[in-house]
Amino acid sequence: QGQLVESGGGLVQAGGSLRLSCAASGRTFSSYDMGWFRQAPGKEREFVAVIRWSGRSTYYVDSVKGRFTISRDNAKNMVYLQMNSLKPEDTAVYYCAADKRPRRLVITTQPGEYDYWGQGTQVTVSS
């Protein structure tokens, strides 16, 4: 039980913006850290951002700091990734993920430590 579904991907020109959404269902995710990852062609899956279960703190990979913002609405079981000033190198399939360890004390950026994954949504940034 427990499902994540991403939406909001698409084609955008460099410098543009997209907002990705992750809808959680089947169980309550309010006690879980939630993350966004991405995978470009020929590349390994890469950590992008994580928001703590409390929603009070966030962490980003260096390449997106200042451009991307992760947020969540626990009442709606939703997680978002606002992406601004997009670059061609941001092109990838973006995945929403959840760490099922409740109210953990530290974050993780490792894909193998996340338990629930969405199917992914394609983001393509043209130059």
N, CA and C of each residue as an Amber inpcrd file, in Angstrom:
protein
   381
   0.8410000  -1.1930000   0.0000000   0.0000000   0.0000000   0.0000000
   0.8780000   1.2450000   0.0000000   0.3740000   2.2860000  -0.6060000
   1.1140000   3.5250000  -0.7250000   1.5490000   3.7430000  -2.1610000
   1.1800000   4.8750000  -2.7200000   1.4730000   5.1750000  -4.1100000
   1.8160000   6.6500000  -4.2680000   2.7870000   6.9340000  -5.1580000
   3.1620000   8.2950000  -5.5060000   2.9910000   8.4720000  -7.0090000
   2.3930000   9.5790000  -7.4120000   2.1620000   9.8700000  -8.8210000
   2.6120000  11.2900000  -9.1090000   3.5850000  11.4310000 -10.0320000
   4.0950000  12.7440000 -10.4050000   3.3100000  13.3060000 -11.5810000
   3.2900000  14.6280000 -11.6720000   2.7000000  15.3090000 -12.8040000
   3.3560000  16.6800000 -12.9480000   3.1320000  17.3240000 -14.0860000
   3.6240000  18.6720000 -14.2990000   4.8250000  18.7910000 -15.2080000
   5.3790000  17.6770000 -15.6530000   6.5080000  17.7350000 -16.5570000
   6.0910000  18.1940000 -17.9390000   7.0830000  18.5000000 -18.7640000
   6.8100000  18.9450000 -20.1120000   8.0310000  19.5580000 -20.7550000
   7.7910000  20.2430000 -21.8600000   8.8460000  20.9050000 -22.6290000
   8.8230000  22.3950000 -22.3250000   9.9850000  22.9470000 -22.0020000
  10.0940000  24.3620000 -21.6780000  11.4100000  24.8940000 -22.2210000
  11.4310000  26.1600000 -22.5930000  12.6570000  26.7880000 -23.0680000
  13.5650000  27.1570000 -21.9050000  14.8550000  27.2170000 -22.1740000
  15.8140000  27.6170000 -21.1540000  15.4170000  28.9540000 -20.5410000
  15.5270000  29.0230000 -19.2130000  15.1150000  30.2160000 -18.4910000
  13.6840000  30.1810000 -18.0030000  12.9170000  29.2110000 -18.4620000
  11.5290000  29.0870000 -18.0760000  11.3550000  28.3560000 -16.7650000
  10.0860000  28.1010000 -16.4210000   9.7400000  27.4880000 -15.1450000
   8.7430000  26.3580000 -15.3300000   8.7990000  25.4070000 -14.4180000
   7.8220000  24.3380000 -14.3170000   7.5820000  24.0530000 -12.8410000
   6.3910000  23.5690000 -12.5390000   6.0670000  23.1370000 -11.1910000
   5.6280000  21.6840000 -11.2410000   6.3960000  20.8110000 -10.6120000
   6.0680000  19.4070000 -10.5330000   5.2570000  19.1330000  -9.2720000
   4.3080000  18.2140000  -9.3850000   3.4890000  17.8120000  -8.2540000
   3.6260000  16.3180000  -8.0240000   3.5330000  15.9160000  -6.7800000
   3.5750000  14.5130000  -6.3920000   2.3930000  14.2520000  -5.4780000
   1.4680000  13.4280000  -5.9290000   0.2810000  13.0860000  -5.1580000
   0.4810000  11.7350000  -4.4910000   0.3630000  11.7050000  -3.1760000
   0.5070000  10.4800000  -2.4100000  -0.8710000   9.9380000  -2.0440000
  -1.0050000   8.6250000  -2.0630000  -2.2780000   8.0020000  -1.7300000
  -2.0420000   6.6360000  -1.1140000  -3.0870000   6.0640000  -0.5500000
  -3.0210000   4.7360000   0.0240000  -2.6110000   4.7000000   1.4810000
  -1.9410000   5.7380000   1.9300000  -1.5220000   5.8650000   3.3120000
  -1.1270000   7.3020000   3.5770000  -0.9020000   7.6310000   4.8240000
  -0.4730000   8.9620000   5.2060000   1.0470000   9.0420000   5.1540000
   1.5650000  10.0640000   4.4760000   3.0060000  10.2630000   4.3330000
   3.5090000  11.4090000   5.2010000   2.7010000  11.8850000   6.1200000
   3.0460000  13.0760000   6.8770000   4.2250000  12.8950000   7.8200000
   4.5920000  11.6620000   8.1400000   5.7320000  11.4000000   9.0050000
   6.9950000  11.0200000   8.2320000   6.9470000  11.1110000   6.8990000
   8.0560000  10.6850000   6.0540000   8.7900000  11.8660000   5.4510000
  10.1240000  11.7610000   5.3500000  10.8770000  12.6650000   4.4990000
  10.4950000  12.3850000   3.0520000  10.3610000  13.4470000   2.2550000
   9.9910000  13.3190000   0.8520000  11.0730000  13.9450000  -0.0190000
  11.4430000  13.2470000  -1.0870000  12.5090000  13.7240000  -1.9480000
  12.1440000  13.7290000  -3.4130000  12.9140000  14.5050000  -4.1750000
  12.8580000  14.4950000  -5.6290000  14.2150000  14.0510000  -6.1670000
  14.1950000  13.1580000  -7.1360000  15.3790000  12.6800000  -7.8300000
  15.1770000  12.8530000  -9.3280000  16.2590000  12.7790000 -10.0800000
  16.1500000  12.8580000 -11.5320000  17.1680000  11.9350000 -12.1840000
  16.8530000  11.5260000 -13.4010000  17.7380000  10.6530000 -14.1510000
  17.7410000  11.0830000 -15.6130000  18.8990000  11.5220000 -16.0760000
  19.0840000  11.9240000 -17.4590000  19.5620000  10.7300000 -18.2780000
  19.3980000  10.7800000 -19.6060000  19.8540000   9.6750000 -20.4510000
  21.3290000   9.3690000 -20.2400000  21.6390000   8.1060000 -20.0090000
  23.0150000   7.6850000 -19.8090000  23.5990000   8.0250000 -18.4600000
  22.7960000   8.5470000 -17.5450000  23.2730000   8.9530000 -16.2260000
  22.6120000   8.1200000 -15.1350000  23.2510000   8.0760000 -13.9690000
  22.6570000   7.4420000 -12.8070000  21.6190000   8.3620000 -12.1800000
  20.7160000   7.7710000 -11.4210000  19.7180000   8.5600000 -10.7310000
  20.3960000   9.4900000  -9.7260000  19.9930000  10.7580000  -9.7270000
  20.6450000  11.8030000  -8.9650000  19.6790000  12.4420000  -7.9850000
  20.1380000  12.6730000  -6.7700000  19.3670000  13.4090000  -5.7820000
  19.2070000  14.8590000  -6.2170000  18.0120000  15.4060000  -6.0060000
  17.7340000  16.8010000  -6.3330000  17.3910000  17.6050000  -5.0830000
  16.4100000  17.1430000  -4.3170000  15.9420000  17.9050000  -3.1620000
  15.2210000  16.9890000  -2.1960000  15.2040000  17.3800000  -0.9260000
  14.4620000  16.6490000   0.0880000  13.8410000  17.6540000   1.0510000
  12.6640000  17.3280000   1.5460000  12.0110000  18.1260000   2.5670000
  11.7240000  17.2140000   3.7610000  12.0210000  17.7200000   4.9580000
  11.8330000  16.9240000   6.1580000  10.3570000  16.6130000   6.3940000
  10.1150000  15.5670000   7.1690000   8.7420000  15.1730000   7.4850000
   7.9540000  16.3270000   8.0940000   8.6450000  17.1720000   8.8490000
   7.9840000  18.3020000   9.4880000   7.7190000  19.4490000   8.5210000
   8.3980000  19.4480000   7.3770000   8.3100000  20.5490000   6.4390000
   9.1050000  21.7710000   6.8370000   9.8830000  21.6690000   7.9020000
  10.5770000  22.8240000   8.4500000  11.9640000  23.0480000   7.8610000
  12.5280000  22.0690000   7.1740000  13.8490000  22.2360000   6.5960000
  13.9340000  21.4940000   5.2670000  14.8400000  21.9610000   4.4160000
  15.0460000  21.3870000   3.0960000  16.5320000  21.3050000   2.7800000
  16.8730000  20.5100000   1.7650000  18.2460000  20.3810000   1.3170000
  18.2340000  20.1220000  -0.1800000  19.1960000  20.7280000  -0.9130000
  19.2510000  20.6390000  -2.3610000  20.6420000  20.2710000  -2.8440000
  20.6930000  19.6160000  -3.9900000  21.9680000  19.4190000  -4.6510000
  22.4860000  20.7850000  -5.1150000  23.8070000  20.9510000  -5.1330000
  24.3930000  22.2550000  -5.4190000  23.9280000  22.8410000  -6.7480000
  23.7400000  22.0080000  -7.7400000  23.4270000  22.4880000  -9.0770000
  22.0550000  23.1470000  -9.2030000  21.1650000  22.9500000  -8.2330000
  19.8300000  23.5400000  -8.3130000  19.5640000  24.5580000  -7.2190000
  20.5110000  24.7760000  -6.3260000  20.3130000  25.7290000  -5.2420000
  20.0470000  27.1250000  -5.7990000  19.0420000  27.7710000  -5.2410000
  18.6600000  29.0910000  -5.6980000  17.7010000  29.0940000  -6.8560000
  17.4870000  27.9440000  -7.4940000  16.5850000  27.8450000  -8.6340000
  15.3600000  26.9810000  -8.3480000  15.5360000  25.9130000  -7.5760000
  14.4520000  24.9810000  -7.2810000  13.9910000  25.1590000  -5.8410000
  12.7010000  24.9150000  -5.5980000  12.1370000  24.9630000  -4.2610000
  11.2180000  23.7670000  -4.0520000  11.4890000  22.9850000  -3.0130000
  10.6330000  21.8700000  -2.6620000   9.7040000  22.3050000  -1.5360000
   8.4650000  21.8510000  -1.5860000   7.4970000  22.1690000  -0.5540000
   6.5210000  21.0070000  -0.4030000   5.7390000  21.0430000   0.6610000
   4.7560000  19.9770000   0.8690000   3.5390000  20.5200000   1.5810000
   2.4280000  19.8290000   1.3830000   1.1830000  20.1250000   2.0590000
   0.6880000  18.8060000   2.6200000   0.9940000  18.5510000   3.8860000
   0.6630000  17.2640000   4.4850000  -0.8430000  17.0360000   4.5760000
  -1.6080000  18.1020000   4.7350000  -3.0530000  17.9680000   4.8070000
  -3.6250000  17.4040000   3.5090000  -2.9510000  17.6890000   2.3830000
  -3.3940000  17.2140000   1.0760000  -2.5710000  16.0370000   0.5620000
  -1.5830000  15.5890000   1.3410000  -0.6890000  14.5100000   0.9160000
  -0.0260000  14.8390000  -0.4230000   0.4870000  16.0660000  -0.5290000
   1.0940000  16.5430000  -1.7630000   2.5040000  17.0560000  -1.5090000
   3.3770000  16.8680000  -2.4900000   4.7270000  17.4160000  -2.4990000
   4.9340000  18.1120000  -3.8370000   5.6730000  19.2200000  -3.8260000
   5.8620000  20.0190000  -5.0300000   7.3410000  20.3120000  -5.2500000
   7.6980000  20.5450000  -6.4960000   9.0220000  21.0230000  -6.8450000
   8.8550000  22.1660000  -7.8380000   9.0800000  23.3850000  -7.3710000
   9.0490000  24.5600000  -8.2310000  10.4230000  24.7340000  -8.8460000
  10.5000000  24.7360000 -10.1740000  11.7590000  24.8130000 -10.8880000
  11.7780000  26.0920000 -11.7130000  12.6780000  26.9960000 -11.3790000
  12.8380000  28.2540000 -12.0850000  14.2020000  28.3100000 -12.7610000
  14.3360000  29.2350000 -13.7090000  15.5950000  29.4320000 -14.4290000
  16.1450000  28.1170000 -14.9520000  15.2990000  27.3580000 -15.5960000
  15.6790000  26.0290000 -16.0550000  16.7700000  26.0890000 -17.1160000
  17.6360000  25.0920000 -17.0690000  18.7540000  24.9610000 -17.9920000
  18.6330000  23.6540000 -18.7600000  19.2310000  23.5670000 -19.9450000
  19.1820000  22.3040000 -20.6920000  19.6920000  21.1160000 -19.8830000
  20.6700000  21.3230000 -19.0200000  21.2030000  20.2380000 -18.2210000
  20.2340000  19.7440000 -17.1490000  19.1050000  20.4380000 -16.9560000
  18.0620000  19.9590000 -16.0630000  17.1770000  18.9070000 -16.7210000
  17.3450000  18.6900000 -18.0090000  16.5400000  17.7140000 -18.7290000
  16.7370000  16.3230000 -18.1400000  15.6440000  15.6840000 -17.7410000
  15.6920000  14.3730000 -17.1020000  14.2750000  13.9080000 -16.8110000
  14.1560000  12.6480000 -16.4250000  12.9360000  12.1530000 -15.8210000
  13.0230000  12.4320000 -14.3290000  12.0160000  13.0850000 -13.7840000
  12.0000000  13.4600000 -12.3780000  11.0940000  12.5200000 -11.6010000
  11.6030000  12.0290000 -10.4630000  10.8930000  11.0650000  -9.6340000
  10.6550000  11.6210000  -8.2370000   9.4790000  11.3840000  -7.7230000
   9.1420000  11.6620000  -6.3350000   9.3930000  10.4040000  -5.5170000
   9.9030000  10.5560000  -4.2940000  10.2160000   9.4100000  -3.4570000
   9.9460000   9.7190000  -1.9920000   9.6930000   8.6670000  -1.2120000
   9.4040000   8.7970000   0.2140000  10.2540000   7.8310000   1.0250000
  10.7690000   8.3110000   2.1390000  11.4880000   7.4960000   3.1130000
  10.4980000   7.1280000   4.2050000  10.1590000   5.8530000   4.3350000
   9.0820000   5.4460000   5.2230000   9.4680000   5.4170000   6.7020000
  10.7350000   5.6320000   7.0070000  11.1300000   5.6970000   8.4100000
  10.5140000   6.9430000   9.0390000   9.5930000   6.7810000  10.0010000
   8.8390000   7.9310000  10.5120000   9.6780000   8.8530000  11.3770000
   9.5280000  10.1350000  11.1270000  10.1430000  11.1870000  11.9460000
  11.6390000  10.9320000  12.1910000  12.3510000  10.5450000  11.1460000
  13.7780000  10.2740000  11.2890000  14.5240000  11.5480000  11.6630000
  15.6690000  11.3730000  12.3260000  16.4040000  12.5100000  12.8570000
  17.3190000  13.1630000  11.8320000  17.7360000  12.4330000  10.7880000
  18.6270000  12.9690000   9.7670000  18.0780000  12.6430000   8.3920000
  18.4750000  13.4490000   7.3970000  18.0410000  13.2200000   6.0320000
  18.9970000  12.2670000   5.3240000  18.5430000  11.7380000   4.2000000
  19.4030000  10.9640000   3.3320000  19.2220000  11.4430000   1.8960000
  20.3130000  11.4200000   1.1260000  20.2750000  11.7700000  -0.2870000
  20.4810000  10.5460000  -1.1670000  20.5100000   9.3710000  -0.5830000
  20.7860000   8.1440000  -1.3120000  19.4920000   7.5080000  -1.8120000
  19.3830000   7.2670000  -3.1200000  18.1450000   6.6650000  -3.6440000
  17.7810000   5.3450000  -2.9850000  18.7790000   4.5370000  -2.6430000
  18.5190000   3.2290000  -2.0580000  17.8790000   3.2740000  -0.6900000
  17.8670000   4.4170000  -0.0490000  17.2710000   4.5440000   1.2740000
  15.8380000   5.0490000   1.2280000  15.3000000   5.2710000   0.0340000
  13.9060000   5.6590000  -0.1250000  13.0810000   4.4390000  -0.5230000
  11.8580000   4.3840000  -0.0340000  11.0600000   3.1730000  -0.1090000
   9.9180000   3.2250000  -1.1200000   9.3390000   4.3790000  -1.3350000
   8.2400000   4.5560000  -2.2760000   8.6870000   5.4630000  -3.4030000
   8.3380000   5.0910000  -4.6360000   8.7300000   5.8450000  -5.8250000
   7.5640000   6.0060000  -6.7790000   7.5030000   7.1690000  -7.4060000
   6.5490000   7.3690000  -8.4730000   7.0860000   6.8480000  -9.7900000
   6.2770000   6.9570000 -10.8370000   6.6520000   6.4760000 -12.1580000
   7.5490000   7.4450000 -12.9120000   7.6030000   8.6810000 -12.4800000
   8.4390000   9.6790000 -13.1090000   7.6750000  10.5510000 -14.0930000
   8.1600000  11.7700000 -14.2700000   7.6050000  12.6930000 -15.2460000
   8.7500000  13.3550000 -16.0020000   8.6240000  13.4300000 -17.3200000
   9.7040000  13.9260000 -18.1740000   9.7410000  15.4470000 -18.1710000
  10.9300000  15.9910000 -17.9450000  11.1830000  17.4220000 -18.0670000
  12.2320000  17.6160000 -19.1470000  11.9010000  18.3850000 -20.1690000
  12.8190000  18.6630000 -21.2610000  12.9870000  20.1660000 -21.3970000
  14.2310000  20.6290000 -21.3280000  14.5450000  22.0510000 -21.4140000
  15.3280000  22.2700000 -22.7000000  14.7870000  23.0570000 -23.5910000
  15.4290000  23.3290000 -24.8660000  16.2560000  24.6020000 -24.7800000
  17.2890000  24.6730000 -25.6100000  18.1580000  25.8410000 -25.6450000
  17.7610000  26.8080000 -26.7450000
